[in-house]
Short mmCIF file of the C-alpha atoms (twelve columns), coordinates in Angstrom:
data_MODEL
# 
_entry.id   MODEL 
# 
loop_
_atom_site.group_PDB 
_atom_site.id 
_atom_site.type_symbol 
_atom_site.label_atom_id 
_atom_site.label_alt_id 
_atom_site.label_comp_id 
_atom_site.label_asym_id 
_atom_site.label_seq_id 
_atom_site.Cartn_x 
_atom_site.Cartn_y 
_atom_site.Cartn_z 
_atom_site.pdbx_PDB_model_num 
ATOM 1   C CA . UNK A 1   2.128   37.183 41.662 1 
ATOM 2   C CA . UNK A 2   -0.533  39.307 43.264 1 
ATOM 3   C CA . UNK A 3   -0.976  40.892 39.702 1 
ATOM 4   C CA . UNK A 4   -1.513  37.644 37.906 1 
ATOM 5   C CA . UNK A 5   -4.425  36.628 40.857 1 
ATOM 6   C CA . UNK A 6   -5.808  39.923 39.670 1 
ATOM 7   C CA . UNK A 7   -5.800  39.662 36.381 1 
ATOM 8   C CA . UNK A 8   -7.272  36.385 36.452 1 
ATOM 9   C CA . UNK A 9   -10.119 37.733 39.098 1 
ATOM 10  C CA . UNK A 10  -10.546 40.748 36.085 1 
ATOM 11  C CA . UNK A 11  -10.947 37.583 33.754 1 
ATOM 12  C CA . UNK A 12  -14.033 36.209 35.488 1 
ATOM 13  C CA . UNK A 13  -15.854 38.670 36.859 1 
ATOM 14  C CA . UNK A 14  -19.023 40.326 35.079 1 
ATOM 15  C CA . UNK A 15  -22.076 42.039 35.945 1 
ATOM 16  C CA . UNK A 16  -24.808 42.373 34.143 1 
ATOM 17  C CA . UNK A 17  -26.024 45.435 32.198 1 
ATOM 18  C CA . UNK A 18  -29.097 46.707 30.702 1 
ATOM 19  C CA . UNK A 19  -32.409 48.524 31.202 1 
ATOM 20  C CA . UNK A 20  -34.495 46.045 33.513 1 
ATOM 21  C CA . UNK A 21  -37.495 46.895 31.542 1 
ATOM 22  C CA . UNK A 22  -36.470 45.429 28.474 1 
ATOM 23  C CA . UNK A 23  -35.704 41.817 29.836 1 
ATOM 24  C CA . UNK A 24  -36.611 40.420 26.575 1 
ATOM 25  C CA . UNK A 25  -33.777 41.583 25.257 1 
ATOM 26  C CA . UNK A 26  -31.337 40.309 27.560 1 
ATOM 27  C CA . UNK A 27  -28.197 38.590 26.285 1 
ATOM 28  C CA . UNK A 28  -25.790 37.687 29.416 1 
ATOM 29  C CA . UNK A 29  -22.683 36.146 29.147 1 
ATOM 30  C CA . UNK A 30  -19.953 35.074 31.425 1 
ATOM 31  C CA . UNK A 31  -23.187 34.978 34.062 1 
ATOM 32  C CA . UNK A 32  -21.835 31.613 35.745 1 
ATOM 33  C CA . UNK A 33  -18.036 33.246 35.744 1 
ATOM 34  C CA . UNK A 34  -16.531 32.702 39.587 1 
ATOM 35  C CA . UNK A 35  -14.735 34.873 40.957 1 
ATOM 36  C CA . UNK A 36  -13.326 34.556 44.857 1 
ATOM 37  C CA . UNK A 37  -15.319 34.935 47.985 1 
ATOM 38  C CA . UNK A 38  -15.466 38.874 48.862 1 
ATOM 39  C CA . UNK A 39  -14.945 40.005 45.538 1 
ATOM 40  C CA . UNK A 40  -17.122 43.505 45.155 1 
ATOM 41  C CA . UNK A 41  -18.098 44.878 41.721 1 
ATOM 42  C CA . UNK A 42  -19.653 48.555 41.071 1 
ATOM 43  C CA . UNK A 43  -20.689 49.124 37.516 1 
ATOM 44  C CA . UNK A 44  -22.060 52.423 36.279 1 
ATOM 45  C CA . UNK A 45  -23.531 52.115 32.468 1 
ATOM 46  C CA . UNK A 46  -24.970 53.863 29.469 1 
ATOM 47  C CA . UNK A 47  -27.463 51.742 26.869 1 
ATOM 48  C CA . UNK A 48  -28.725 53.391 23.951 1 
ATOM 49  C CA . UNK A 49  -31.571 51.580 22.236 1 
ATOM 50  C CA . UNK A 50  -33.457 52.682 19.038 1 
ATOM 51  C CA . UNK A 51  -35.813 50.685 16.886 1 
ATOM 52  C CA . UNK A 52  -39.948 49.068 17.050 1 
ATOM 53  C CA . UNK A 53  -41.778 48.449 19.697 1 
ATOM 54  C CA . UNK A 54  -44.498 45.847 18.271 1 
ATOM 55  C CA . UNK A 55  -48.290 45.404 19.678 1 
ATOM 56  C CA . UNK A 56  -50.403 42.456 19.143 1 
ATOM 57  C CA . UNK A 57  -52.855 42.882 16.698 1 
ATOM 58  C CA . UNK A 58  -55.906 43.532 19.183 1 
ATOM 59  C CA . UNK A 59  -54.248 47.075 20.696 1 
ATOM 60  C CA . UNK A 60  -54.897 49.703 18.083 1 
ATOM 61  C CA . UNK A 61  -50.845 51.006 17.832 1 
ATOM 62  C CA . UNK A 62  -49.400 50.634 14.515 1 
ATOM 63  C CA . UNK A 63  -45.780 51.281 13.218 1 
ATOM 64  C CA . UNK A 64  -44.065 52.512 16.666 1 
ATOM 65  C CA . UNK A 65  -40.684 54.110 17.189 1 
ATOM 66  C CA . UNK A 66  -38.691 54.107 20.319 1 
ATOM 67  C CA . UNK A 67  -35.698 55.793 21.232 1 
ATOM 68  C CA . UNK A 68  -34.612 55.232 24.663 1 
ATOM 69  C CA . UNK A 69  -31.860 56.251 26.628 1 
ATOM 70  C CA . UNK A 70  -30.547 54.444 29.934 1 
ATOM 71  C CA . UNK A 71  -28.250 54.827 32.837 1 
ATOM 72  C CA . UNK A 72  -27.930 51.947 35.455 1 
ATOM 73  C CA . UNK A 73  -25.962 51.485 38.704 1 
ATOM 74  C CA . UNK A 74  -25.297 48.222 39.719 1 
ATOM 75  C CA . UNK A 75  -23.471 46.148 42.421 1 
ATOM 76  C CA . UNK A 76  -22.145 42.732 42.590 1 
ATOM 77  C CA . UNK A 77  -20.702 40.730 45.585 1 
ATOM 78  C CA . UNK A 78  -19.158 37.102 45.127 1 
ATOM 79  C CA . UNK A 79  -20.635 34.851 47.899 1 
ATOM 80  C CA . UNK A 80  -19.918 31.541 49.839 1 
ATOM 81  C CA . UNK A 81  -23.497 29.349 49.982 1 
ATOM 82  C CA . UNK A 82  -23.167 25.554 51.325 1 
ATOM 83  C CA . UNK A 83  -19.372 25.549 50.368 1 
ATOM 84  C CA . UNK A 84  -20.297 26.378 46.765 1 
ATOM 85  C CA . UNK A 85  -19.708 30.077 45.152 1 
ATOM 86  C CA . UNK A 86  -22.313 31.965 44.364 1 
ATOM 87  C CA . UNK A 87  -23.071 35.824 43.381 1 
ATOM 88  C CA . UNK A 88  -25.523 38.503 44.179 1 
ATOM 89  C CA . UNK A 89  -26.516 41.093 41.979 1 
ATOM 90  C CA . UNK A 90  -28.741 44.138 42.183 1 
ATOM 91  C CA . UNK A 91  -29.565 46.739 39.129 1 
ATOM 92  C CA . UNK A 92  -31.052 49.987 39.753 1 
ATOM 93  C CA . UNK A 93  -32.189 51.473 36.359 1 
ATOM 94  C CA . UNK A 94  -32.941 55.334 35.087 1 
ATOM 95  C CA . UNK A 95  -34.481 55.703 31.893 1 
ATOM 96  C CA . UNK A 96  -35.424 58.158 29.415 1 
ATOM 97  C CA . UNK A 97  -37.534 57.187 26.389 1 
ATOM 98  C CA . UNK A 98  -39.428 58.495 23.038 1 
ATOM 99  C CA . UNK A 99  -41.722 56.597 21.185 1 
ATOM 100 C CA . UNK A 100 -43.933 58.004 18.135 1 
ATOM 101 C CA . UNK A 101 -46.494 55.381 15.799 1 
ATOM 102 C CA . UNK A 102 -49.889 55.524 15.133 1 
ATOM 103 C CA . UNK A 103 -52.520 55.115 17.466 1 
ATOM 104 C CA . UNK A 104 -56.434 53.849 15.962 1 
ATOM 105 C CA . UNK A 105 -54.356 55.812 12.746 1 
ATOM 106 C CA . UNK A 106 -53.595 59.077 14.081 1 
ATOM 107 C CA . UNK A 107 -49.674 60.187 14.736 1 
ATOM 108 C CA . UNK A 108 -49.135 60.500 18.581 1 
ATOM 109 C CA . UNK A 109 -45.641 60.775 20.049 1 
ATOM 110 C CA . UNK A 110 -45.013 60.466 23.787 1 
ATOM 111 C CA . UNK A 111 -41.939 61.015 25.934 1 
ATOM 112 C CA . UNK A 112 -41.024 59.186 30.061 1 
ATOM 113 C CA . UNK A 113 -38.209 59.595 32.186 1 
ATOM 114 C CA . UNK A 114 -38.184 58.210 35.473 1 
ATOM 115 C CA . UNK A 115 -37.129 54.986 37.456 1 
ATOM 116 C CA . UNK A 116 -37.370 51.451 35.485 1 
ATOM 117 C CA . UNK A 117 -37.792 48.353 37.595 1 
ATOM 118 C CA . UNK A 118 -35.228 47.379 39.630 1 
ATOM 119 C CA . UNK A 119 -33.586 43.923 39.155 1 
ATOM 120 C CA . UNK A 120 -32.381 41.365 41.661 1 
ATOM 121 C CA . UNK A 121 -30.284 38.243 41.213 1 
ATOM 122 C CA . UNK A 122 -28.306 35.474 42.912 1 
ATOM 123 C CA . UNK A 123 -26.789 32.567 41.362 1 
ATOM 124 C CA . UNK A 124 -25.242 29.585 43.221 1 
ATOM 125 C CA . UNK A 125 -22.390 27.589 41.247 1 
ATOM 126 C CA . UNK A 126 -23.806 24.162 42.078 1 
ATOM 127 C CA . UNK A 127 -20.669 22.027 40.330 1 
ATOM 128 C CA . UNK A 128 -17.095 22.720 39.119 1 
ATOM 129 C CA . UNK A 129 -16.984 26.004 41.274 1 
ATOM 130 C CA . UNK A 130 -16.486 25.461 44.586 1 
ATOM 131 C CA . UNK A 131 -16.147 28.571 47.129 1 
ATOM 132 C CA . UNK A 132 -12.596 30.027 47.416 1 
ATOM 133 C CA . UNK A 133 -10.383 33.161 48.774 1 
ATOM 134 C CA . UNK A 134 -8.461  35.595 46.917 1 
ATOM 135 C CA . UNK A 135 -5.053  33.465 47.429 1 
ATOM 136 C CA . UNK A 136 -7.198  30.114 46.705 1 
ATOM 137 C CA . UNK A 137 -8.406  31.610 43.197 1 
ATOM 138 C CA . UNK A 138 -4.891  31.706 42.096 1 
ATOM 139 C CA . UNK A 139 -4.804  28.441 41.043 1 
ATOM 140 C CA . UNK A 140 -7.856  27.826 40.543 1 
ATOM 141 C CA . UNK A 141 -8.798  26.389 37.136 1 
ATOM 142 C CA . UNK A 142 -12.282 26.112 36.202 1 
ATOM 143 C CA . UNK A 143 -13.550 23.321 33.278 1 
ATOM 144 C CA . UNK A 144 -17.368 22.868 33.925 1 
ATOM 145 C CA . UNK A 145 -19.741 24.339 36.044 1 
ATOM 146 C CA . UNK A 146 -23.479 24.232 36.378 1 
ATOM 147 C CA . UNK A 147 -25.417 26.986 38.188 1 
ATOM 148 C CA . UNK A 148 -28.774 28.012 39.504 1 
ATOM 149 C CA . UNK A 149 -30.254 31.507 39.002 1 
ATOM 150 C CA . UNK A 150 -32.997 33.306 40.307 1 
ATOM 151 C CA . UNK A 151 -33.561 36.494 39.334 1 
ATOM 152 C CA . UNK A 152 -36.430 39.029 40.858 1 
ATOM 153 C CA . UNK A 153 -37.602 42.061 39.149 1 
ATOM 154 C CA . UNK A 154 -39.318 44.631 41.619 1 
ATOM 155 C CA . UNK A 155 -41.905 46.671 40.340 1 
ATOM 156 C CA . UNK A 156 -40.978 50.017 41.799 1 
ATOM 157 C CA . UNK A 157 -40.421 51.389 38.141 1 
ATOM 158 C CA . UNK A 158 -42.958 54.202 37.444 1 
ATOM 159 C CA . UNK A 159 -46.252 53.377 36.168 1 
ATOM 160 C CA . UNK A 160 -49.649 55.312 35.255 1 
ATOM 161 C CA . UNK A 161 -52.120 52.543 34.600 1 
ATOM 162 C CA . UNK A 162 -53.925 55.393 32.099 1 
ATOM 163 C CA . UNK A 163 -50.806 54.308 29.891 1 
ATOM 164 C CA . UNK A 164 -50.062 51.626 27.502 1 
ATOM 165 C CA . UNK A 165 -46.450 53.054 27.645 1 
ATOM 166 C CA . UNK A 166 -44.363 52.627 30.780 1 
ATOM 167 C CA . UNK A 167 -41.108 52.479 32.230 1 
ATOM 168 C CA . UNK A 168 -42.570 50.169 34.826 1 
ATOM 169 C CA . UNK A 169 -44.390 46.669 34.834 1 
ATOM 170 C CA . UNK A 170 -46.368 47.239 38.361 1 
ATOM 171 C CA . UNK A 171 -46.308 43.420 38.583 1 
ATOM 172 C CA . UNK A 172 -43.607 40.841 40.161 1 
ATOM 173 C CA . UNK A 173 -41.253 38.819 37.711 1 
ATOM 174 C CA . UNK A 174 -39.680 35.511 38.762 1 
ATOM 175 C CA . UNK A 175 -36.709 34.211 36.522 1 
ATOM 176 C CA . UNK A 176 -35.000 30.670 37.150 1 
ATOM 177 C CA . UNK A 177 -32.583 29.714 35.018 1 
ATOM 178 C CA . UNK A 178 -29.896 26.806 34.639 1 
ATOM 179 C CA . UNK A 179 -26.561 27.346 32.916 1 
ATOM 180 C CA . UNK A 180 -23.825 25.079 31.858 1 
ATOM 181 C CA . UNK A 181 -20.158 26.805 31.232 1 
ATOM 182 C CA . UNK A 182 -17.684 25.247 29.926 1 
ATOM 183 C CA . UNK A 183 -13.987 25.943 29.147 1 
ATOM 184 C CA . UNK A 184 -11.855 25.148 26.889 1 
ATOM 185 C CA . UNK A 185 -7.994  26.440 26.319 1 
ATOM 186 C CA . UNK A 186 -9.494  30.077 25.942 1 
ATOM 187 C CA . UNK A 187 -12.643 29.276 25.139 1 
ATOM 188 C CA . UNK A 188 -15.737 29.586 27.025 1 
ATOM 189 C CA . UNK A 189 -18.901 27.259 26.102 1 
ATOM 190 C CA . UNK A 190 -22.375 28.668 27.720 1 
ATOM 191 C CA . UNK A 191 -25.651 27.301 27.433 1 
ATOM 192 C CA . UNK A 192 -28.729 28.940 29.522 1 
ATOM 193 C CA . UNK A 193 -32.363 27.209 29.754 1 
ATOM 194 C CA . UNK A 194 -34.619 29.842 31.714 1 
ATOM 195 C CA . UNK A 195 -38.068 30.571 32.379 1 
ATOM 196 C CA . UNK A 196 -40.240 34.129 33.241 1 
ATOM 197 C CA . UNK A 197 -43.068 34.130 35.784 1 
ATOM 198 C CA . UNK A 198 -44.781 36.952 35.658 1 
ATOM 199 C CA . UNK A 199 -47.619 37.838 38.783 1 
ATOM 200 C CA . UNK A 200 -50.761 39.708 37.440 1 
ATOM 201 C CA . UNK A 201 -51.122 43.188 36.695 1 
ATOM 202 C CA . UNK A 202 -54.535 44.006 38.128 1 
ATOM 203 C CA . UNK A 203 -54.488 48.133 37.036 1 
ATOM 204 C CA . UNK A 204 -54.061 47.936 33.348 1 
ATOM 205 C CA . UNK A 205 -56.319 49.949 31.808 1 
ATOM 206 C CA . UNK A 206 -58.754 49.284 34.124 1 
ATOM 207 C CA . UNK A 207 -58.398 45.757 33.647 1 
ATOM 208 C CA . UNK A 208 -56.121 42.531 34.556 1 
ATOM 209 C CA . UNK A 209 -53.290 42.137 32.354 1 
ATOM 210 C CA . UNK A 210 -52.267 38.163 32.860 1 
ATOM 211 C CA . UNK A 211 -49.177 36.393 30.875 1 
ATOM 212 C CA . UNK A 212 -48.429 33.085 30.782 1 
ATOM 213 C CA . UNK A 213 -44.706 31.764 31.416 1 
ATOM 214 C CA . UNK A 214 -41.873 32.550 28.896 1 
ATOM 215 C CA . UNK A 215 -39.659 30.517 28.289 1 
ATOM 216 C CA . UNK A 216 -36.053 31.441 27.032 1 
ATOM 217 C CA . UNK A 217 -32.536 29.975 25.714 1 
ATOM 218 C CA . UNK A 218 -29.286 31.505 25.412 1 
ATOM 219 C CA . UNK A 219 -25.629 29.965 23.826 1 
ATOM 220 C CA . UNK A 220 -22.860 32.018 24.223 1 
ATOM 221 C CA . UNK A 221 -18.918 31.502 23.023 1 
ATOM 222 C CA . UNK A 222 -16.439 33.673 24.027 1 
ATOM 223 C CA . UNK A 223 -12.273 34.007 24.036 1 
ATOM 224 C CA . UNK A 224 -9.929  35.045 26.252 1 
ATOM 225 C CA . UNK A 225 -6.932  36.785 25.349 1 
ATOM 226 C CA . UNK A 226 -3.518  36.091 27.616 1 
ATOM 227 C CA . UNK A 227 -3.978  39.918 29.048 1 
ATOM 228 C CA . UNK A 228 -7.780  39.746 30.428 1 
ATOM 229 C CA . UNK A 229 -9.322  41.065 27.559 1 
ATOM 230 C CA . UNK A 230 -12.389 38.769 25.544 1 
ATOM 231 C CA . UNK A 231 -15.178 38.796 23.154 1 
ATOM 232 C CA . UNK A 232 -18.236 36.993 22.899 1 
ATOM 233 C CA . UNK A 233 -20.896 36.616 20.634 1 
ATOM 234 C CA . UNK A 234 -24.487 35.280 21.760 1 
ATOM 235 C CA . UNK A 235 -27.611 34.502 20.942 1 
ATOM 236 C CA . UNK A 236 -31.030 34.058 22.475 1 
ATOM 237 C CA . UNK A 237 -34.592 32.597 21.842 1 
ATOM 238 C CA . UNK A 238 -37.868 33.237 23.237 1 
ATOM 239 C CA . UNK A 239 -40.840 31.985 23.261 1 
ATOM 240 C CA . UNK A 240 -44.506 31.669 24.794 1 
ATOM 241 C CA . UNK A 241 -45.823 34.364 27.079 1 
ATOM 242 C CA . UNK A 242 -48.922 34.613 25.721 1 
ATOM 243 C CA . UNK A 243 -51.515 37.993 27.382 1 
ATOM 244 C CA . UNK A 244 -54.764 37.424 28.374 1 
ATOM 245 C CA . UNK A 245 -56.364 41.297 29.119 1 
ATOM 246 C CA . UNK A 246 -59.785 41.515 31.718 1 
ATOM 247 C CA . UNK A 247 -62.281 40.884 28.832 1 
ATOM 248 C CA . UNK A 248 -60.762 37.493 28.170 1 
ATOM 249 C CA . UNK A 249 -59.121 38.486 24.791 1 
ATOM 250 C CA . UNK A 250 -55.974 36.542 24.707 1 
ATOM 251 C CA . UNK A 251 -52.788 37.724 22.835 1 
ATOM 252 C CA . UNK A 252 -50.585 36.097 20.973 1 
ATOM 253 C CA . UNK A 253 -46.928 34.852 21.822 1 
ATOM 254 C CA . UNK A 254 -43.792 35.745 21.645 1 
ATOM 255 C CA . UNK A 255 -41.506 34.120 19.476 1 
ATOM 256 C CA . UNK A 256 -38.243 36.603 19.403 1 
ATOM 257 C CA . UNK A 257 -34.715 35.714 18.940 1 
ATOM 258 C CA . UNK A 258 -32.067 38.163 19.180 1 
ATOM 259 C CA . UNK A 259 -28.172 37.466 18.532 1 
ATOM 260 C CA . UNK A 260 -25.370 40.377 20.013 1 
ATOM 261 C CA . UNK A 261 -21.696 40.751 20.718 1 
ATOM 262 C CA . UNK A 262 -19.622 41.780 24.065 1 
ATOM 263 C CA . UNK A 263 -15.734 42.908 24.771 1 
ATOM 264 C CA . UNK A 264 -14.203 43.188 28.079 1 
ATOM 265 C CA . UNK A 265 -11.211 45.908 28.152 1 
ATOM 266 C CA . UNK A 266 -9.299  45.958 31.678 1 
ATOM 267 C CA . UNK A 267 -7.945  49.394 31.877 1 
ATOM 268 C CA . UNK A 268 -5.927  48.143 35.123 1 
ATOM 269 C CA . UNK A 269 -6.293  45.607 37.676 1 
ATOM 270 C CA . UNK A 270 -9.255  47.249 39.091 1 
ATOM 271 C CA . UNK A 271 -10.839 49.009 36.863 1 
ATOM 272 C CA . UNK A 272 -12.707 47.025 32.967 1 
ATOM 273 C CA . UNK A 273 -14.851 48.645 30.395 1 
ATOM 274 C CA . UNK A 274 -17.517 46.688 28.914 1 
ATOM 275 C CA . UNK A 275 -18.737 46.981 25.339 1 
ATOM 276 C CA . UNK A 276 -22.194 45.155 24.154 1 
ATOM 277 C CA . UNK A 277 -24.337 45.096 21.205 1 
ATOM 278 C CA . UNK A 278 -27.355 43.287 20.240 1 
ATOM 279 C CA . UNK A 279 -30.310 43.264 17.659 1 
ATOM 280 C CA . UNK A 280 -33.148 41.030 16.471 1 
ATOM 281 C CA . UNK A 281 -32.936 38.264 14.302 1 
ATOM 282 C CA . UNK A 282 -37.237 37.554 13.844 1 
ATOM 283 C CA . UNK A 283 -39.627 39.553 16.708 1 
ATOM 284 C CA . UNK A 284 -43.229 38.526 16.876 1 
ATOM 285 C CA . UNK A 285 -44.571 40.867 19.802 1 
ATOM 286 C CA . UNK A 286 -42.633 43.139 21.946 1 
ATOM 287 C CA . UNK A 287 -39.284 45.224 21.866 1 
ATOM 288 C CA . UNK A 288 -37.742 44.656 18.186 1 
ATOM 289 C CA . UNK A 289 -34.688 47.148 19.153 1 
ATOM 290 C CA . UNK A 290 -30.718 47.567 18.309 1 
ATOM 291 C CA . UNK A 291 -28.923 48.313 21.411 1 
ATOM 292 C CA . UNK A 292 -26.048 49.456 22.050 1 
ATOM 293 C CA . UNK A 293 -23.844 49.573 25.766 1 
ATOM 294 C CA . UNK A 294 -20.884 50.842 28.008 1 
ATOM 295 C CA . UNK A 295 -20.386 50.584 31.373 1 
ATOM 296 C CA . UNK A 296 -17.147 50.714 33.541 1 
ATOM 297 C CA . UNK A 297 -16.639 48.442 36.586 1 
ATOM 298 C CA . UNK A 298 -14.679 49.012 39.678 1 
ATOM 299 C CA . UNK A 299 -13.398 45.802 41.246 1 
ATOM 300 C CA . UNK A 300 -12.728 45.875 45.262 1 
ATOM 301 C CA . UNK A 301 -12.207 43.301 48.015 1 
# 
């Protein structure tokens, strides 16, 4: 008995994984999962990401390379909030990166390791997930739920305003988000609506960097199989987010959609490996990379 309430625990939870600087890459599933009231996740991963970085037209960096390496500790606590479940997350990111192009047509290459913004999330399971214990989870048996995000990224990440390239953002970023999940036999149906609020950077350059709000989607599908192990594929739209720099020059949008894939292997009823891989369908401005993901979780009450 106590192995099946573990294995179904094992089923549900997730964390999620990825270098906090590239949030435009994000691809989440399983983010609106429950899980019981106590239930502690520590997740140590690896990304690997390799591919373009792409500059609007009006900053003089042409045909960019990046190569960049990540490690990322994370921790995850299942919470009670107004009788509802809920989850807090926090993401502490290490990075090391290459990137080579050509800058006003001269070949520069440029190398950073050091601390990427840190990331900070609760969501709150505001229908179809109501707050329950380890023995109450048993039978628990979840059909729809809608939940509330916000997500917070801290910009502790280091940063040389001299630099176009950093690991940090030296600005605030506000994410709400709405999610609908849905399940199905062993299906899961996921649907995310979400927006990015970004506060100004006022040392870029020597100027103000401003950006308007992004706006993003994500629909995810993914299957269970009877011992804990599933798959999902996703996809992911953004768009908007348009940069206006100090001397009024504004820069275009973003209009990026990316599509990737995610398997969940429990090694034992504590312990799951995740796989994850995503890459670009169309990228307009930003981050056009292939990345690639591990990380193994440790699940404690």
């Amino acid at each position: 008995m106590m192995y099946s309430v573990l294995k179904t625990i094992l089923c549900y939870v997730i964390i999620l994984l990825g270098v906090s600087n590239l949030r435009a890459q994000d691809i989440q599933p399983r983010v609106y999962a429950p899980a019981p009231v106590g239930t502690n996740v520590i997740t140590l991963g690896y990304t690997y990401s390799y591919g373009a970085l792409l500059f609007d037209k009006t900053i003089p960096i042409t045909d960019t390379d990046a190569s960049i390496h990540g490690i990322n500790a994370a921790y995850s606590r299942a919470t009670k909030f107004l009788g509802a479940a809920g989850r807090f997350d926090v993401v502490l990111p290490l990075v090391r990166g290459f990137w080579d192009g050509q800058v006003s047509d001269l070949s520069q290459s440029t190398d950073r390791f050091g601390m990427a913004d840190p990331v900070i999330r609760y969501a709150v399971f505001i229908k179809g997930a109501p707050a329950l214990t380890k023995e109450e989870f048993s039978d628990f048996e979840p059909e729809t739920i809608i939940g509330l995000t916000m997500r917070m990224q801290v910009p502790l990440g280091q940063y040389d305003p001299d630099r176009l390239i950093n690991l940090g953002t030296n600005r605030w970023t506000f994410s709400p988000q709405i999610g609908l999940w849905h399940a199905f036999r062993n299906f899961t149906f996921e649907a995310y609506a979400g927006l990015w609020l970004f506060t100004d950077n006022t040392n870029f350059l020597g100027a103000t960097r401003s950006q308007n709000p992004l706006a993003t989607l994500q629909a995810h599908v993914s299957y269970a199989f009877n011992n804990g192990l599933w798959i999902a594929a996703s996809t992911r739209q953004s768009f908007g987010g348009a940069v206006t720099t100090g001397n009024g020059e504004r820069l275009d949008p973003e209009t990026n959609n990316r599509v990737g894939l995610s398997l969940a292997l429990p090694l034992s009823k504590n312990y799951v490996i995740r796989l994850s891989g995503t890459t670009g369908l169309s990228t307009t401005i930003g981050n056009d990379y292939t990345t690639f993901g591990i990380g193994c979780q440790a699940v404690f009450w």
